[in-house]
Each structure stands twice: as C-alpha cells, then as structure tokens.
Short mmCIF file of C-alpha atoms and ligand atoms in Angstrom, two decimals:
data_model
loop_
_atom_site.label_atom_id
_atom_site.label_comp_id
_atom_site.label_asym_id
_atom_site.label_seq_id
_atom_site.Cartn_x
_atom_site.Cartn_y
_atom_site.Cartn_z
CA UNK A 564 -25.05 11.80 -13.42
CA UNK A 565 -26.16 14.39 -15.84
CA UNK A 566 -25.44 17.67 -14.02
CA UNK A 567 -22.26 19.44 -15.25
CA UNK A 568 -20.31 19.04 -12.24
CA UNK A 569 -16.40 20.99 -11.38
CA UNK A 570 -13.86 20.10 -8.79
CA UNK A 571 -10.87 21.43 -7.68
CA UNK A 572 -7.93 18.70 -6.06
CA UNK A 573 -5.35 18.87 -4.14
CA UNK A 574 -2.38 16.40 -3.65
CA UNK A 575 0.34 16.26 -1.82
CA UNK A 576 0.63 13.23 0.35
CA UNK A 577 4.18 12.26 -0.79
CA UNK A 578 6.80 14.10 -3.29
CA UNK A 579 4.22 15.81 -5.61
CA UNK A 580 2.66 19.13 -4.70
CA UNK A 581 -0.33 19.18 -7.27
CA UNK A 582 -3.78 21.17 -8.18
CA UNK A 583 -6.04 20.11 -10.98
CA UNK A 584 -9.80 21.02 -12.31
CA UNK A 585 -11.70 17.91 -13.30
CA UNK A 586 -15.30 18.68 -14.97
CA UNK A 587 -17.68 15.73 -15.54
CA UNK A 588 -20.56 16.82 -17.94
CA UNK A 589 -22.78 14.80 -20.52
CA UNK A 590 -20.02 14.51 -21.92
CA UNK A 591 -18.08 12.95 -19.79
CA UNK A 592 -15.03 13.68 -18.06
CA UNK A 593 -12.59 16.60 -18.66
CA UNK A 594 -9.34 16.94 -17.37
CA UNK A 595 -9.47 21.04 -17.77
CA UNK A 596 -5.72 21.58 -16.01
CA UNK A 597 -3.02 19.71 -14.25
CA UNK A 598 -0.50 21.33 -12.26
CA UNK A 599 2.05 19.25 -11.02
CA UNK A 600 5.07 20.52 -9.02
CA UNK A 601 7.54 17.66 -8.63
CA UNK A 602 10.39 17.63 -5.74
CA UNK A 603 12.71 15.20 -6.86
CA UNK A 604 15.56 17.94 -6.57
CA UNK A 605 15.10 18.69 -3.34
CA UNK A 606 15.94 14.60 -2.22
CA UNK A 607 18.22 13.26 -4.98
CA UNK A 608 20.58 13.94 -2.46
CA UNK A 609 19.44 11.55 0.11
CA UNK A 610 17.84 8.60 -2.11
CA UNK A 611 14.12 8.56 -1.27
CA UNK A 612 12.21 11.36 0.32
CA UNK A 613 12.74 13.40 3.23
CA UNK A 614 9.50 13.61 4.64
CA UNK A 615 10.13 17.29 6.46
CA UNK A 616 11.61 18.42 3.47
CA UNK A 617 8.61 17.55 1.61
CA UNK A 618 6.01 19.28 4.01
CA UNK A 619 7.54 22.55 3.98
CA UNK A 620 7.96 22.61 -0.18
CA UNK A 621 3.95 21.42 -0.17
CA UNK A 622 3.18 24.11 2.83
CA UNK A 623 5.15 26.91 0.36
CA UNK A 624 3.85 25.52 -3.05
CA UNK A 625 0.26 24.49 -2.99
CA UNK A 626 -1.91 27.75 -3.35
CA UNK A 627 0.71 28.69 -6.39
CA UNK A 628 -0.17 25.05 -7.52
CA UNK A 629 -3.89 26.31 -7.29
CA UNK A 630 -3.66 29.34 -8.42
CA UNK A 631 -1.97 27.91 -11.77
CA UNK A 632 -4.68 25.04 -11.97
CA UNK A 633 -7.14 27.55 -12.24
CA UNK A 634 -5.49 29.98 -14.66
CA UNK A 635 -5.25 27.33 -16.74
CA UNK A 636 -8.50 26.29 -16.98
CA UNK A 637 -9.52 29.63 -16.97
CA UNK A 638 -12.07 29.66 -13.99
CA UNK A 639 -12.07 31.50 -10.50
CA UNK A 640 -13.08 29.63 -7.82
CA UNK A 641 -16.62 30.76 -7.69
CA UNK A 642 -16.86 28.34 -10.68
CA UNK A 643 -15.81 25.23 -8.85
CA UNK A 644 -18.62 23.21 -7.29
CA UNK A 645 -15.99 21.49 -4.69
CA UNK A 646 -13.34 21.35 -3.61
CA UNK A 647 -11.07 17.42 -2.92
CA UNK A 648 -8.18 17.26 -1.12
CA UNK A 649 -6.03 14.06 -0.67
CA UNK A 650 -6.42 13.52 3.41
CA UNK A 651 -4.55 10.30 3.71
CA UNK A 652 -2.83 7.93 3.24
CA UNK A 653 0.64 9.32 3.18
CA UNK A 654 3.46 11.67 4.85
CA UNK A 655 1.65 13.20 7.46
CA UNK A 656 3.29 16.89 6.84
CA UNK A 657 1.95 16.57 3.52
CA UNK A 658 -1.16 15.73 4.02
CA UNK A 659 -1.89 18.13 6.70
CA UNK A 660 -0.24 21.11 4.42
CA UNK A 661 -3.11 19.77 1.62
CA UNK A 662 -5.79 19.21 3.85
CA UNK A 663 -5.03 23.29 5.55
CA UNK A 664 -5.33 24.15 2.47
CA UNK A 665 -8.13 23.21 1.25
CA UNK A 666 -9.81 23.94 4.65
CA UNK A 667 -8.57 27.59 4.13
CA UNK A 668 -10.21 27.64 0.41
CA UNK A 669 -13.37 25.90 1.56
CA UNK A 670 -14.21 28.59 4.33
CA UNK A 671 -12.98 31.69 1.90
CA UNK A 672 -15.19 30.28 -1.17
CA UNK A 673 -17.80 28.93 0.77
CA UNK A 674 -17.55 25.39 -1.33
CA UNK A 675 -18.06 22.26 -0.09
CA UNK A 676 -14.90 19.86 1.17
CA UNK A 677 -14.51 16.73 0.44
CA UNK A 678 -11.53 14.36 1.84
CA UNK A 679 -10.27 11.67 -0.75
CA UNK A 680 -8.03 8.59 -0.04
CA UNK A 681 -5.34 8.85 -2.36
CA UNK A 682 -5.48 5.29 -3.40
CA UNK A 683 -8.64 5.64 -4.49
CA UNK A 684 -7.55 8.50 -6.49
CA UNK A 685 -5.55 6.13 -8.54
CA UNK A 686 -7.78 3.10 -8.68
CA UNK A 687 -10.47 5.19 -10.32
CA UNK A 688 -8.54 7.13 -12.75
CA UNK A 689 -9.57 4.62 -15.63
CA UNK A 690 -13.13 5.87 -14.84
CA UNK A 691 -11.72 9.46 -15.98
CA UNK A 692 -9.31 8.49 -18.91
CA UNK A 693 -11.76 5.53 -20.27
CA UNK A 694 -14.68 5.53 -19.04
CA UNK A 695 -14.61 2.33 -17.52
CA UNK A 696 -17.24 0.71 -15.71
CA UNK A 697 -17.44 -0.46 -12.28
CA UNK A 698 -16.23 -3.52 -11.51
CA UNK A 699 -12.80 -3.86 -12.79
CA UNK A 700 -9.24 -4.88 -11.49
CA UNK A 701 -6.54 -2.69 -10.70
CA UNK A 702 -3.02 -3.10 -9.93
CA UNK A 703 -1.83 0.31 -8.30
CA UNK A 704 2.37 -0.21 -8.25
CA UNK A 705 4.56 2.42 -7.28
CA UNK A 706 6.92 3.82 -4.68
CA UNK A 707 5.00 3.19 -1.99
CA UNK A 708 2.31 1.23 -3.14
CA UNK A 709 1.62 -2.93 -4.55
CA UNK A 710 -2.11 -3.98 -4.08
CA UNK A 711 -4.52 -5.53 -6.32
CA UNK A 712 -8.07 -4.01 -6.16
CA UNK A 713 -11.15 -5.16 -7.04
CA UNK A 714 -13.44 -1.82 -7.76
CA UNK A 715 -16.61 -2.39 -7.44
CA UNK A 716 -17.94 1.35 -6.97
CA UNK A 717 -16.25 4.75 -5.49
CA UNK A 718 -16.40 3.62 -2.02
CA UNK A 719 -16.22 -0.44 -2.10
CA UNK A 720 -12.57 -1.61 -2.62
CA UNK A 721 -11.75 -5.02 -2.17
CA UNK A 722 -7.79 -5.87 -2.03
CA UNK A 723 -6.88 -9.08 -3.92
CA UNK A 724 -3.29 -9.35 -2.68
CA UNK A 725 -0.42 -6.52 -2.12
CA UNK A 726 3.34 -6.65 -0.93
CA UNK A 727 4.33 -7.95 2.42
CA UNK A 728 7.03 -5.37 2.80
CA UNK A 729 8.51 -2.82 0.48
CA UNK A 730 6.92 -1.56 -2.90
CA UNK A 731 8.46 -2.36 -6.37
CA UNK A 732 9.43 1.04 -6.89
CA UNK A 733 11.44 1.61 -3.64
CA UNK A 734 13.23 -1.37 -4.45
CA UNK A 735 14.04 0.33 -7.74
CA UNK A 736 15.31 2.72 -6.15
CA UNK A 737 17.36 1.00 -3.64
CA UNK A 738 18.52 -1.10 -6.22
CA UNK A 739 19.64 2.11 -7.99
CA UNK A 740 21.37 3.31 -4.51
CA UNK A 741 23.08 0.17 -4.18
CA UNK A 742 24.27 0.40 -7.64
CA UNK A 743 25.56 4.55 -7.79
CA UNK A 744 23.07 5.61 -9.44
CA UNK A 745 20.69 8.31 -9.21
CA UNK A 746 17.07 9.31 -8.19
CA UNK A 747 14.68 8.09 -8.61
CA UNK A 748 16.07 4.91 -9.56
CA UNK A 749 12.90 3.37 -11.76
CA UNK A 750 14.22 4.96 -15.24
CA UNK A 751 17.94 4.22 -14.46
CA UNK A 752 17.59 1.16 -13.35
CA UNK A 753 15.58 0.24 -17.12
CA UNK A 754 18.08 2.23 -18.94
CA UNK A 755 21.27 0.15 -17.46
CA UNK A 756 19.58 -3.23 -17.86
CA UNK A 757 18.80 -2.29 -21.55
CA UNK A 758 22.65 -3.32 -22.18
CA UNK A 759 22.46 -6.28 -19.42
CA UNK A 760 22.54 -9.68 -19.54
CA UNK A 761 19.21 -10.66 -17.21
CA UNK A 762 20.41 -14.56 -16.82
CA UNK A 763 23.61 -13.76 -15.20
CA UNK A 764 22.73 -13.25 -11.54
CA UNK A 765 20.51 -15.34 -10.19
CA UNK A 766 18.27 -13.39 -8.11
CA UNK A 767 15.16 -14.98 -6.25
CA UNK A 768 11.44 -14.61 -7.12
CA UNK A 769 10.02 -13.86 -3.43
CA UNK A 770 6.76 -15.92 -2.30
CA UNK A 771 5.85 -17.36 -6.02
CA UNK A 772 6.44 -20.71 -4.47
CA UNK A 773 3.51 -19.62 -1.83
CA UNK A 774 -0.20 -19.37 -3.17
CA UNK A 775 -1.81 -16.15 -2.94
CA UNK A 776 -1.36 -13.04 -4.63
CA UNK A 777 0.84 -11.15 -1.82
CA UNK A 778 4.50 -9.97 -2.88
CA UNK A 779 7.52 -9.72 -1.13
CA UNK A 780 10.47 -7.28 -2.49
CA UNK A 781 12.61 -6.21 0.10
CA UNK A 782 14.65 -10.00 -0.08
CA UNK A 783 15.01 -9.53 -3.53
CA UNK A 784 16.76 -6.05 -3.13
CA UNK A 785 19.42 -7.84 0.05
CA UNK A 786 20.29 -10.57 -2.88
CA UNK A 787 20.92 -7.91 -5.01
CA UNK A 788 22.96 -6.19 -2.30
CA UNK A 789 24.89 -10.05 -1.63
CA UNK A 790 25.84 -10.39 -5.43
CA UNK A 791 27.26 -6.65 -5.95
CA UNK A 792 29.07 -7.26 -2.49
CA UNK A 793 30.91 -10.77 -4.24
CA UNK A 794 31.84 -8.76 -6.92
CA UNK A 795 33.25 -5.66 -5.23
CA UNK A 796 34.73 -8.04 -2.80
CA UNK A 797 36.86 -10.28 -6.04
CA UNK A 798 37.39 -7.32 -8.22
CA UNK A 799 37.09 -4.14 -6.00
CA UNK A 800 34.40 -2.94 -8.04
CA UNK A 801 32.07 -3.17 -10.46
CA UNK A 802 32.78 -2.77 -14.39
CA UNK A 803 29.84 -1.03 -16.62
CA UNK A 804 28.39 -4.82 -17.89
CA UNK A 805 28.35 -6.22 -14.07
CA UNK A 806 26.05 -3.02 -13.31
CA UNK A 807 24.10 -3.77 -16.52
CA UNK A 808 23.71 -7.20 -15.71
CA UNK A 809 22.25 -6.23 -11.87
CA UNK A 810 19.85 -4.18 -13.22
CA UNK A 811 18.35 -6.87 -16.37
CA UNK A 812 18.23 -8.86 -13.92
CA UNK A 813 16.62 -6.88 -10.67
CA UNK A 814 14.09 -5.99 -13.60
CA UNK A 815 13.20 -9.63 -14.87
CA UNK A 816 12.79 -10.48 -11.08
CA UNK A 817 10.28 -7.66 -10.00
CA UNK A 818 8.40 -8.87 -13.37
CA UNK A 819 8.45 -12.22 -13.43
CA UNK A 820 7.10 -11.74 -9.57
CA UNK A 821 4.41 -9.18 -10.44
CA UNK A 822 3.76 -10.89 -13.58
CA UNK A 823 2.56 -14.49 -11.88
CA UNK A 824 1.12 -12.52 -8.95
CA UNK A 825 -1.45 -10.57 -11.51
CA UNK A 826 -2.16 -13.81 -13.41
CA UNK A 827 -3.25 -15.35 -10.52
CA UNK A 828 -5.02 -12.12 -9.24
CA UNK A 829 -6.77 -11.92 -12.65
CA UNK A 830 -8.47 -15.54 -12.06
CA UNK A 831 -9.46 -14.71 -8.68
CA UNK A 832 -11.16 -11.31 -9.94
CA UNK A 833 -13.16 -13.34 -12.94
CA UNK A 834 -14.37 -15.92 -10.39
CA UNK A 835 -15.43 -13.44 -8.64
CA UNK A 836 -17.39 -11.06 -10.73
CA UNK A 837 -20.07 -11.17 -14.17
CA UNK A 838 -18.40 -9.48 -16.53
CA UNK A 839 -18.18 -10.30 -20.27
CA UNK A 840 -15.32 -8.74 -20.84
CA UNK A 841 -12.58 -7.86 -17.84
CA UNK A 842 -10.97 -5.40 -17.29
CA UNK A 843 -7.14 -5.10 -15.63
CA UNK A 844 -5.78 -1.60 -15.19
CA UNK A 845 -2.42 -0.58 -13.90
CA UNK A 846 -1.69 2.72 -11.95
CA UNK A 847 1.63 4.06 -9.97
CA UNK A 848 4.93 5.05 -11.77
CA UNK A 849 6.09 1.40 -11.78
CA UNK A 850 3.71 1.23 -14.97
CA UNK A 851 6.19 3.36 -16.75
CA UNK A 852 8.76 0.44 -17.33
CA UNK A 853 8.58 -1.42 -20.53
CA UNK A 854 9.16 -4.22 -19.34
CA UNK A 855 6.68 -4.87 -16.92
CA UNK A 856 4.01 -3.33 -18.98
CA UNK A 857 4.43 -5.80 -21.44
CA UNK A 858 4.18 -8.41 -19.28
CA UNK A 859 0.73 -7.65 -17.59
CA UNK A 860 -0.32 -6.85 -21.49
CA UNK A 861 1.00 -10.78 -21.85
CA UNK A 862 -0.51 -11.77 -18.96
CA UNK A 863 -3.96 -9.53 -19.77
CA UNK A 864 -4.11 -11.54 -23.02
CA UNK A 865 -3.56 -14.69 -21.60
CA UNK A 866 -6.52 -14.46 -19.43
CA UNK A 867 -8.75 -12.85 -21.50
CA UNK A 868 -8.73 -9.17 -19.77
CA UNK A 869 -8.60 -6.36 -21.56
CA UNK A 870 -5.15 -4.03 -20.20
CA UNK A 871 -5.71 -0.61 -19.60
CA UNK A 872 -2.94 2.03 -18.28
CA UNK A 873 -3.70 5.40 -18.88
CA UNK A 874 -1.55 8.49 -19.59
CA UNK A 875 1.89 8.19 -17.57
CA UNK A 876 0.80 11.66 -15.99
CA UNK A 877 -2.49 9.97 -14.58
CA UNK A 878 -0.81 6.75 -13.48
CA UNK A 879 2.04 8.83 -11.38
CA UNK A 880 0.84 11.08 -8.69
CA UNK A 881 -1.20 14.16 -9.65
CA UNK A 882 -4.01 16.30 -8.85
CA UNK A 883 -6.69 15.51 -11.39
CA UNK A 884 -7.60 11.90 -10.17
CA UNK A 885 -8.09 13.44 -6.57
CA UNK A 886 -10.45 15.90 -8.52
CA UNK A 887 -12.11 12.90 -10.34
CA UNK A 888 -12.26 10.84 -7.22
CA UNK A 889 -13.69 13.78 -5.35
CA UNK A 890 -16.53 14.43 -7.77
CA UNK A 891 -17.26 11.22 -7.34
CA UNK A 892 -18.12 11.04 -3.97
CA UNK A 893 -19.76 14.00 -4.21
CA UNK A 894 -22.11 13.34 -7.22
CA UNK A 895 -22.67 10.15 -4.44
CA UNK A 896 -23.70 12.58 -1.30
CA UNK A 897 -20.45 12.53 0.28
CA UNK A 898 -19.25 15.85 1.32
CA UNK A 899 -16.67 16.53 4.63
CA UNK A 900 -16.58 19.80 6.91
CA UNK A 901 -13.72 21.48 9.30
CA UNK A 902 -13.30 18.46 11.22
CA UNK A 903 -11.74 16.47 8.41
CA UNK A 904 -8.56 14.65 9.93
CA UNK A 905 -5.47 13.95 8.15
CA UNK A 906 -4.79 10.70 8.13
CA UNK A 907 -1.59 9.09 7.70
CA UNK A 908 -2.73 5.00 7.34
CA UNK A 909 -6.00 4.29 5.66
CA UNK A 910 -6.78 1.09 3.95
CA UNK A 911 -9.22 0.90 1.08
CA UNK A 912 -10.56 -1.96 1.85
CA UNK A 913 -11.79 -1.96 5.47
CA UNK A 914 -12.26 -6.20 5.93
CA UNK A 915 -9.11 -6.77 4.59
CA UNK A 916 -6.65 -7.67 7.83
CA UNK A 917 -3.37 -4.78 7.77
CA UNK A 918 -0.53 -5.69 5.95
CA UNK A 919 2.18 -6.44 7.47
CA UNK A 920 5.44 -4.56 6.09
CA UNK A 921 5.63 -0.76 5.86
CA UNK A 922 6.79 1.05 2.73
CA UNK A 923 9.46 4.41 2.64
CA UNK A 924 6.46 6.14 2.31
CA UNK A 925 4.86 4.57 5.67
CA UNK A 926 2.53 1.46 5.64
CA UNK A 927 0.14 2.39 2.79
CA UNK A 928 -1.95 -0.76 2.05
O1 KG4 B 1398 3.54 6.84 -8.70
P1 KG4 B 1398 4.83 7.50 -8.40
O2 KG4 B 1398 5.23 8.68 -9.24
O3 KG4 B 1398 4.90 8.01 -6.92
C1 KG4 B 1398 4.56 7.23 -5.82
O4 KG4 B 1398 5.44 6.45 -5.37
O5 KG4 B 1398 3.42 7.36 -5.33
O6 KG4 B 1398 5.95 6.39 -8.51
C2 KG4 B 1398 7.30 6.68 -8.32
C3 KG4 B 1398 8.06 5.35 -8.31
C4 KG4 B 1398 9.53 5.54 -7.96
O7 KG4 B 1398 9.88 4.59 -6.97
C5 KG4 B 1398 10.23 5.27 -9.28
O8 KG4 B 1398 11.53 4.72 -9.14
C6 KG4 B 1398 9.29 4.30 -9.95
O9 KG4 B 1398 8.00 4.75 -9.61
N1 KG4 B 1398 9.46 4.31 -11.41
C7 KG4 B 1398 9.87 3.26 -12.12
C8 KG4 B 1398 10.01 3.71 -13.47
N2 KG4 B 1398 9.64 5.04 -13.51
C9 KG4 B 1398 9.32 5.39 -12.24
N3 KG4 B 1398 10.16 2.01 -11.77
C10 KG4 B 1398 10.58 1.16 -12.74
N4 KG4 B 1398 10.75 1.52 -14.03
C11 KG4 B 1398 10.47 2.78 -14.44
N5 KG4 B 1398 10.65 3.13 -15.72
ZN1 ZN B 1399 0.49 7.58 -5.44
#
C-alpha cells in the first residue's frame, strides 16, 4: 500500500454519534480529525441507553458530526477517496441513521461506500496507532462487548473466547445502579473502590473453575446485588466504606476473571501462531480502569507478549477506526453499493458457533 489513500467514517451503532478522516500515506497512518459527539446526558437518567433515544440524537447529529470532521481536517469531500460507515453490529436505529447517511453522501459525492463491522473497527485500531502487524491478539472489553480475537488480516477474525452473558462494562454499570451511583458507572465504580477494602465481600469469580477462555458476569453483578441487600436489610442502608468496599471488590472480581481468562487466551494465541514476539492489545472503555490494565500488563509480561492499548479516545467508540478499518478493506478491493443492509448481529468470526447471552447493547459477539 503505497497510494495516499483518505476516508471518511461514520459511527453510530450505540451512544456515540461520530465522523473522522483517516489518511494512510507512505507514511503511514494519520488520524487528520475526530469528531465525537457523546450522549451520555441524554440516558443518565435511565442507567444504560435508550436505544430510541439514541437513533433520533444520531439521525439529528451525524452530518454536523461530518461536517466538523471535515472542517477540521480541512478537506471537502471531493478530497475523500471513500467513504465507511459502521453497518452493524449494534442498535439498529443507529446503525440505520449511519448507514442513510452515508448512503446520502455516497450518491451526492459520487464516492465509493464501504460497510464496516464495528468490531473490527476496534480490533484493528493498533494497526492505526502502532503500526502493528497482522497476526496479533486482541481483547475488545466494553459495554457491550468481551471477546478475544485472533487478527490475522482485515477480514479473518478468529474469536478465542468472549462472555457468556453480559459485558464487563454493563456490569459496571449495574453495579453502579445497584449502588446510587451515576452513569456510566465504569469511572465511579474505580473512584469508590479507591477507598475500599477489596477482601471484605466475597464475591465469586464466574467460570475460572471451567477451562476455556469464555466469561460469565452477569452472576457476579446478582452477588453483588445479595451482599448490598444483607446490609440494607441489618442496617437499613449502606454507610460510605460498605459502598467502597462493593466496589474494590466488584473491581478485583471482573479482574481477577479477565485477568486468568487472557492468560490462558494468550497461550492459546502463541500455540497457535509464529511470531517472535506477541502481541496482546486491549480495546473498549473497560481498558480505561487502572486496575485491570495493570493486570493484562502483568499478565502480558508473564507470558512474554508485548501489551498494547492505544489512546483512550481510540479504545472507546469513535469514528477514526471505522475510517481506518474502511480504508482497509478498500486498499483490499472491498467496496459496498445502495444495497448495503444494516445489520444489527454480525459476528467476526463466521465458524465460531453464536454466543449464547445477549449484552444491553443486543447480542454483539
Ligand atoms: O467502549 P465504550 O466507550 O462503549 C461501548 O460500550 O461500546 O465503553 C463504555 C463502557 C461503559 O460500560 C463504562 O462503564 C465502561 O466502558 N468504563 C469503565 C471505565 N471507564 C468506562 N469500566 C471500568 N472502569 C473504568 N474506568
Ligand atoms: Zn464499541
């Protein structure tokens, strides 16, 4: 790939509504804006996201997203070579506003359309951030998605192992609604267990006694539920430490659990592949808690990968690794016309048998 290539992306399969221009060149890639219009305002209310709420604010805010992304990188669309739009997985309303839209700004400009699955927008944003070379492992953990990936090029995925039922961040977040606090939950729930005692409670560590690298978190966040409910029910409430406490230890559970579950994931992966030096990269806004970061950095070292988690605002949903994923399709031959569907369930890897649980986001894996 020598040809200066530019692509515009769209997102907005879930709470983001986002537009970015990625530019690949000789020398290399270029993040040249990233617009990124968040909606957590609009469902703080209700604790997770209201899926029609979040169509209309993508059908009202995408071509201002767009027109902002381009501003900022200082090109019309004339200068864009194609145009990516996240088609699935996701909240259907979403997708459909995204995929409209870029529809609408294919036929005006005349570009070409190409229709990227948002996971794959995260598992090959280490390709754009550091240059990393096919095949490496990737944990994508977030609020509505837990798989490990092996990625072996832009269109061969293979899943190591994901979660049975909810993701870890939507059981931060319910942990956070059980416990009165606010949305999203992720950052409170680390802030409170900075003060907490994580030994206290004694909160289970879902399928680690089972082989295999699938997760479970939605019995972790019903013991949680059990052991506020004891407390409330001796003392009427809870005091400041008991919340505290919940929280370390919620926390210590989800990465004691993901922390096994990518050791083991890691050996699979090296058996698998000839690489000299491995490579295990994390993606999804899960990879924003201390915590867990520094244990897959433990576990990285311990198995002789090299850890990788780029920028927060590539890890967490945005437009720019739909842009990146998009080019590279294209630069591949893959290009989509009108009849590109919108698809609301789309695995990566297509041997892999469906999971079985469903996420607040819908069944992503
Ligand atoms: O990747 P993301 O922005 O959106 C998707 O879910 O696709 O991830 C958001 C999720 C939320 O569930 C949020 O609670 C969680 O990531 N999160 C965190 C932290 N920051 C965000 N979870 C734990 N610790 C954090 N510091
Ligand atoms: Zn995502």
């Amino acid at each position: 790939m020598t040809n200066t290539l530019t692509v515009l992306g769209l997102e907005s399969s879930c709470d983001d509504t986002a537009a970015a221009i990625v530019r690949y060149s000789g020398a290399g890639p270029e993040v040249l804006s990233s617009v990124v219009w968040g909606q957590n305002e609009l469902h703080a209310d209700f604790g997770g996201v209201v899926p029609e709420i979040a169509a209309r604010a993508h059908a009202e805010r995408l071509d201002i997203c767009v027109e902002r992304a381009l501003d900022q990188a200082g090109l019309g669309l004339a200068a864009v070579d194609a145009i990516a739009v996240t088609s699935g997985p996701g909240l259907i309303g979403g997708v459909l506003s995204g995929v409209m839209c870029a529809k609408g700004l294919s036929v005006g400009s005349g570009k070409p359309l190409i229709g990227v699955n948002h996971l794959a927008g995260h598992a090959l944003t280490p390709r754009m951030t550091d240059s990393v070379a096919f095949p490496y492992l990737m944990l994508l953990v977030s609020g509505g998605h837990c798989q490990f990936l092996a990625v072996h090029s832009e269109d061969h995925f293979k899943r190591l192992g994901g979660t049975i039922d909810d993701a870890p961040g939507e059981a931060f977040d319910k942990t956070a609604k059980l416990l009165g606090l606010g949305y999203p939950g992720g950052p409170l729930v680390e802030q409170e267990a900075l003060t907490g005692d994580a030994n206290r409670f004694k909160l289970p560590r879902p399928l680690l006694d089972r082989p295999g690298q699938d997760m479970s978190f939605s019995g972790l966040k019903t013991a949680l539920r059990r052991a506020r409910d004891v407390l409330v029910a001796e003392k009427g409430g809870l005091t400041r430490q008991d919340r505290a406490d919940l929280c370390a230890g919620f926390q210590l559970a989800v990465s004691d659990t993901l922390g096994e579950k990518t050791r083991r994931a890691c050996l699979v992966f090296r058996d698998g592949v000839d690489v000299t030096q491995p490579v295990l990269a994390v993606a999804g806004g899960v990879a924003a808690n201390t915590v867990i970061r520094n244990r897959l950095q433990q576990v990285a070292d311990e198995t002789g990968f090299k850890f990788l988690a780029p920028p927060l605002k590539f890890c967490t949903d945005n437009a720019a690794m739909i842009a990146w994923a998009g080019l590279e399709r294209f630069r591949q031959g893959h290009c989509d016309d009108l009849t590109l569907a919108a698809r609301p369930r789309w695995p990566l890897d297509r041997e892999a048998a469906p999971m079985l649980g469903s996420g607040k986001k819908g069944a992503k894996a």
